Short mmCIF file of C-alpha atoms in Angstrom, two decimals:
data_model
loop_
_atom_site.label_atom_id
_atom_site.label_comp_id
_atom_site.label_asym_id
_atom_site.label_seq_id
_atom_site.Cartn_x
_atom_site.Cartn_y
_atom_site.Cartn_z
CA GLN A 1 3.43 11.26 -9.10
CA ARG A 2 6.85 11.80 -10.58
CA THR A 3 9.13 10.55 -7.83
CA THR A 4 9.34 7.18 -6.11
CA ARG A 5 8.44 8.77 -2.79
CA GLY A 6 5.68 11.23 -2.02
CA MET A 7 2.56 11.97 -0.05
CA ALA A 8 -0.93 10.54 -0.01
CA ALA A 9 -4.25 11.43 1.53
CA ALA A 10 -7.19 9.02 1.55
CA ALA A 11 -10.74 9.69 2.61
CA ALA A 12 -14.11 8.00 2.76
CA THR A 13 -15.98 10.08 0.21
CA SER A 14 -17.69 9.43 -3.10
CA SER A 15 -15.47 8.85 -6.15
CA THR A 16 -15.70 7.88 -9.81
CA ALA A 17 -12.75 5.65 -10.70
CA GLU A 18 -11.31 5.24 -14.17
CA THR A 19 -11.81 1.74 -15.57
CA VAL A 20 -8.61 0.05 -16.75
CA PRO A 21 -8.53 -3.23 -18.73
CA LEU A 22 -7.35 -6.21 -16.70
CA PRO A 23 -5.32 -9.09 -18.15
CA SER A 24 -7.15 -12.42 -18.01
CA GLY A 25 -6.20 -14.20 -14.80
CA ALA A 26 -4.62 -11.15 -13.16
CA ARG A 27 -7.08 -10.97 -10.26
CA GLU A 28 -6.58 -14.66 -9.56
CA LEU A 29 -2.82 -14.18 -9.61
CA ALA A 30 -3.08 -11.28 -7.16
CA MET A 31 -4.91 -13.55 -4.72
CA ALA A 32 -2.33 -16.30 -5.23
CA LEU A 33 0.46 -13.80 -4.56
CA ALA A 34 -1.16 -12.82 -1.28
CA ASP A 35 -1.47 -16.50 -0.32
CA THR A 36 2.18 -17.06 -1.19
CA ALA A 37 3.34 -14.07 0.86
CA ALA A 38 1.24 -15.18 3.83
CA GLU A 39 2.65 -18.70 3.73
CA THR A 40 6.16 -17.23 3.67
CA THR A 41 5.85 -14.54 6.34
CA LYS A 42 3.66 -16.18 9.00
CA PRO A 43 6.29 -18.69 10.21
CA TYR A 44 8.63 -15.76 10.93
CA PHE A 45 6.07 -13.69 12.85
CA ARG A 46 6.98 -13.55 16.56
CA ALA A 47 9.80 -16.00 15.90
CA ARG A 48 12.68 -15.83 18.35
CA ASN A 49 16.00 -14.56 17.01
CA LEU A 50 14.47 -13.20 13.80
CA VAL A 51 17.33 -11.94 11.65
CA ARG A 52 16.92 -8.25 10.84
CA ASP A 53 19.09 -5.77 8.97
CA THR A 54 19.04 -2.01 8.48
CA LYS A 55 18.69 -0.60 4.96
CA SER A 56 20.40 2.49 3.62
CA ASP A 57 17.39 4.64 4.57
CA ALA A 58 17.65 3.35 8.19
CA SER A 59 14.45 1.29 7.89
CA PRO A 60 14.50 -2.34 9.06
CA VAL A 61 14.28 -5.40 6.80
CA THR A 62 14.05 -9.09 7.68
CA VAL A 63 14.60 -12.42 5.98
CA ALA A 64 10.79 -12.65 5.81
CA ASP A 65 10.55 -9.49 3.65
CA ARG A 66 13.11 -10.80 1.19
CA ALA A 67 11.80 -14.37 1.05
CA ALA A 68 8.20 -13.25 0.49
CA GLU A 69 9.14 -10.87 -2.31
CA MET A 70 11.27 -13.54 -3.99
CA ALA A 71 8.41 -16.03 -3.85
CA MET A 72 5.95 -13.54 -5.34
CA ARG A 73 8.36 -12.53 -8.09
CA LYS A 74 8.82 -16.16 -9.10
CA LEU A 75 5.07 -16.69 -9.40
CA ILE A 76 4.60 -13.54 -11.49
CA GLU A 77 7.43 -14.50 -13.84
CA GLN A 78 5.89 -17.94 -14.33
CA THR A 79 2.40 -16.57 -15.02
CA PHE A 80 3.04 -13.30 -16.87
CA PRO A 81 6.63 -13.34 -18.19
CA ASP A 82 5.98 -10.16 -20.20
CA HIS A 83 5.02 -8.15 -17.10
CA GLY A 84 7.46 -6.01 -15.14
CA VAL A 85 7.92 -6.34 -11.38
CA PHE A 86 8.93 -3.59 -8.95
CA GLY A 87 9.49 -4.58 -5.32
CA GLU A 88 10.62 -2.72 -2.24
CA GLU A 89 13.49 -5.10 -1.58
CA ALA A 90 14.85 -6.00 -5.06
CA GLY A 91 13.83 -3.09 -7.29
CA TYR A 92 12.74 -3.56 -10.91
CA SER A 93 12.94 -6.62 -13.12
CA GLY A 94 11.47 -7.38 -16.55
CA ALA A 95 11.16 -5.49 -19.81
CA PRO A 96 11.78 -1.76 -19.29
CA ASP A 97 8.82 -0.91 -21.54
CA ALA A 98 6.32 -3.35 -20.01
CA SER A 99 2.75 -2.01 -20.11
CA TYR A 100 1.79 -3.97 -16.99
CA VAL A 101 3.96 -3.73 -13.87
CA TRP A 102 3.38 -5.48 -10.54
CA ILE A 103 4.37 -3.45 -7.47
CA LEU A 104 5.11 -5.41 -4.29
CA ASP A 105 5.65 -4.54 -0.65
CA PRO A 106 6.01 -7.93 1.08
CA ILE A 107 5.76 -6.50 4.59
CA ASP A 108 4.40 -2.98 4.93
CA GLY A 109 4.96 -2.18 8.58
CA THR A 110 8.17 -4.09 9.24
CA LYS A 111 8.51 -2.42 12.65
CA SER A 112 5.12 -3.87 13.59
CA PHE A 113 6.24 -7.26 12.25
CA ILE A 114 9.48 -7.42 14.24
CA THR A 115 7.79 -6.26 17.45
CA GLY A 116 4.98 -8.82 17.22
CA LYS A 117 2.15 -6.40 16.40
CA PRO A 118 -0.28 -8.00 13.88
CA LEU A 119 -1.01 -4.83 11.91
CA PHE A 120 1.59 -5.22 9.16
CA VAL A 121 0.23 -6.00 5.69
CA THR A 122 1.37 -7.30 2.34
CA LEU A 123 0.65 -4.81 -0.45
CA ILE A 124 0.26 -6.05 -4.04
CA ALA A 125 -0.60 -3.86 -7.02
CA LEU A 126 -0.81 -4.21 -10.78
CA THR A 127 -0.42 -1.04 -12.83
CA CYS A 128 -1.30 -0.48 -16.48
CA GLU A 129 0.78 2.31 -18.03
CA GLY A 130 1.28 3.68 -14.52
CA LYS A 131 -2.37 3.50 -13.43
CA PRO A 132 -3.07 1.07 -10.54
CA CYS A 133 -5.76 -1.37 -11.68
CA ILE A 134 -5.52 -4.14 -9.05
CA GLY A 135 -4.73 -3.72 -5.37
CA VAL A 136 -4.53 -6.14 -2.45
CA ILE A 137 -4.09 -5.28 1.24
CA ASP A 138 -3.55 -8.55 3.12
CA GLN A 139 -3.12 -9.07 6.86
CA PRO A 140 -2.28 -12.77 7.20
CA VAL A 141 -2.31 -13.07 11.01
CA ILE A 142 -5.73 -11.51 11.62
CA GLY A 143 -6.95 -12.97 8.34
CA GLU A 144 -8.33 -9.88 6.63
CA ARG A 145 -7.82 -9.27 2.91
CA TRP A 146 -9.07 -6.29 0.92
CA VAL A 147 -9.10 -6.67 -2.86
CA GLY A 148 -9.79 -3.88 -5.32
CA ALA A 149 -9.83 -4.16 -9.12
CA SER A 150 -10.78 -1.77 -11.88
CA GLY A 151 -14.43 -2.18 -12.79
CA HIS A 152 -15.19 -4.26 -9.68
CA PRO A 153 -16.35 -3.37 -6.16
CA THR A 154 -13.82 -3.73 -3.36
CA THR A 155 -14.20 -6.75 -1.10
CA CYS A 156 -12.90 -7.74 2.31
CA ASN A 157 -12.72 -11.51 2.67
CA GLY A 158 -15.08 -11.83 -0.27
CA GLU A 159 -17.75 -9.44 1.05
CA GLN A 160 -18.31 -6.10 -0.67
CA VAL A 161 -17.36 -3.06 1.41
CA ARG A 162 -18.21 0.63 1.04
CA CYS A 163 -16.93 3.74 2.75
CA ASP A 164 -19.05 6.50 1.19
CA ASP A 165 -22.44 5.72 2.70
CA VAL A 166 -22.01 8.06 5.70
CA GLU A 167 -20.88 11.69 5.43
CA VAL A 168 -18.53 12.75 8.23
CA LYS A 169 -17.35 16.28 8.95
CA LEU A 170 -13.61 16.75 9.44
CA SER A 171 -14.30 17.93 12.98
CA ASP A 172 -15.83 14.50 13.72
CA ALA A 173 -13.30 12.44 11.77
CA TYR A 174 -10.86 9.86 13.10
CA VAL A 175 -7.74 10.11 10.94
CA PHE A 176 -4.87 7.64 10.76
CA ALA A 177 -1.19 8.34 10.09
CA THR A 178 1.72 5.94 10.48
CA THR A 179 3.84 8.28 12.60
CA PRO A 180 3.97 12.04 13.28
CA LYS A 181 7.67 11.98 12.34
CA MET A 182 6.82 11.36 8.67
CA PHE A 183 5.67 14.99 8.38
CA ASP A 184 9.02 16.47 9.42
CA GLY A 185 10.41 16.50 5.85
CA SER A 186 9.62 20.18 5.31
CA PRO A 187 8.07 23.06 7.26
CA GLU A 188 5.17 23.20 4.78
CA THR A 189 4.38 19.51 5.24
CA ARG A 190 4.42 19.93 9.01
CA ARG A 191 2.23 23.05 8.79
CA ARG A 192 -0.39 21.28 6.68
CA PHE A 193 -0.47 18.20 8.90
CA ASP A 194 -0.72 20.29 12.07
CA ALA A 195 -3.64 22.22 10.56
CA MET A 196 -5.43 18.99 9.65
CA SER A 197 -4.77 17.35 13.01
CA SER A 198 -6.09 20.42 14.83
CA ALA A 199 -9.27 20.36 12.74
CA CYS A 200 -10.16 16.66 13.03
CA ARG A 201 -11.51 14.83 16.04
CA GLU A 202 -8.39 12.73 16.64
CA VAL A 203 -5.30 11.42 14.85
CA LEU A 204 -4.38 7.80 15.51
CA TYR A 205 -0.93 6.37 14.77
CA GLY A 206 0.73 3.07 13.96
CA CYS A 207 -1.38 1.12 11.45
CA ASP A 208 0.67 1.52 8.24
CA GLY A 209 -1.22 0.10 5.23
CA PHE A 210 -3.80 -1.63 7.43
CA ALA A 211 -5.38 1.78 8.08
CA TYR A 212 -6.42 2.10 4.42
CA GLY A 213 -8.34 -1.15 4.66
CA LEU A 214 -10.16 0.23 7.70
CA VAL A 215 -11.11 3.33 5.69
CA ALA A 216 -12.30 1.18 2.77
CA SER A 217 -14.56 -0.75 5.15
CA GLY A 218 -15.95 2.43 6.65
CA HIS A 219 -14.48 1.93 10.13
CA ALA A 220 -12.05 4.86 9.94
CA ASP A 221 -12.65 8.15 8.18
CA ALA A 222 -9.34 9.12 6.56
CA VAL A 223 -5.58 8.58 6.34
CA CYS A 224 -3.02 11.36 5.92
CA GLU A 225 0.59 10.41 5.17
CA ALA A 226 3.87 11.71 3.75
CA ASP A 227 7.11 10.20 2.44
CA LEU A 228 5.48 7.13 0.89
CA GLY A 229 7.20 4.89 -1.62
CA VAL A 230 5.49 3.65 -4.77
CA TYR A 231 5.27 0.22 -3.14
CA ASP A 232 3.47 1.81 -0.16
CA ALA A 233 0.80 3.56 -2.22
CA ALA A 234 0.02 1.70 -5.46
CA ALA A 235 -2.11 -1.10 -3.98
CA LEU A 236 -4.19 1.34 -1.98
CA VAL A 237 -5.68 3.10 -5.01
CA PRO A 238 -7.94 0.32 -6.40
CA VAL A 239 -8.96 -0.75 -2.89
CA LEU A 240 -10.15 2.70 -1.88
CA GLU A 241 -11.65 3.71 -5.21
CA GLY A 242 -13.56 0.43 -5.49
CA ALA A 243 -15.06 1.12 -2.06
CA GLY A 244 -16.20 4.61 -3.06
CA GLY A 245 -13.28 6.42 -1.45
CA VAL A 246 -10.76 8.89 -2.80
CA ILE A 247 -6.96 8.83 -2.62
CA THR A 248 -4.80 11.67 -3.95
CA ASP A 249 -1.46 13.36 -3.53
CA TRP A 250 -1.34 16.55 -1.49
CA GLN A 251 -2.20 18.63 -4.55
CA GLY A 252 -5.44 16.69 -4.95
CA GLU A 253 -4.19 14.82 -8.02
CA SER A 254 -4.84 11.13 -8.72
CA LEU A 255 -1.93 8.80 -8.03
CA ARG A 256 -0.18 7.56 -11.15
CA PHE A 257 3.32 6.10 -11.28
CA ASP A 258 5.68 6.88 -14.15
CA PRO A 259 6.93 3.47 -15.38
CA SER A 260 10.32 4.99 -16.28
CA ILE A 261 10.84 5.97 -12.65
CA LEU A 262 10.20 2.39 -11.53
CA VAL A 263 12.81 1.13 -13.97
CA ASN A 264 15.33 3.86 -13.09
CA PRO A 265 14.44 5.25 -9.64
CA GLU A 266 17.71 7.19 -9.46
CA THR A 267 16.35 9.50 -12.17
CA SER A 268 13.42 10.64 -10.01
CA GLY A 269 13.28 14.27 -9.01
#
């Protein structure tokens, strides 16, 4: 995936994931990062008079987003000072040629967060030369955490989960998407989504990154999305692949993230 925004499709079907070497202690750090983000965001959830701003792309951001990302960045810098960090709120920091880069979305689903809906998640990923090798999807209010890591089965709250043990036809499939508006970027995107939505049993909206955890656990059948940022997609790859699922771009290609684009997102194209 060349740009910092794109499309992703995930499905509960059998996959063979590439094994990527993990730095010693990286999985433990990923869990600690999720704990840190949860401790930071939960006091703000459903808080009265929550301060919110509007970013340049018209999406909302809160003090909770920024505080959680700052706390996670600090912990990464203390543990792996040679790793890069790319976050939704503060961009890239660290060596521009770092082999390992952490990708953070402190609150995926900020609209859910500010309206009191407990379906937002924290997304944490570690990439090695652009390949996601650790992913965490954490919902701190409900208390569900999916963890995927290269060479290891995906778990939810410590219990292994699978999504490829039942074959479902598209005509019987329940498919998630965050919003139908995300497919309005081009006529071709809209045409493809309309064709898929007409062929499946039903499209359900509004779960953001939480939907991918539901697919990994075998509760939902697929997710179809467009206009995703790197921080939206990177953590999902190890979680789904470790559960036996598949996640690709709309050309059917595996998701990889060019490190140079993370360092200099204005050069994407």
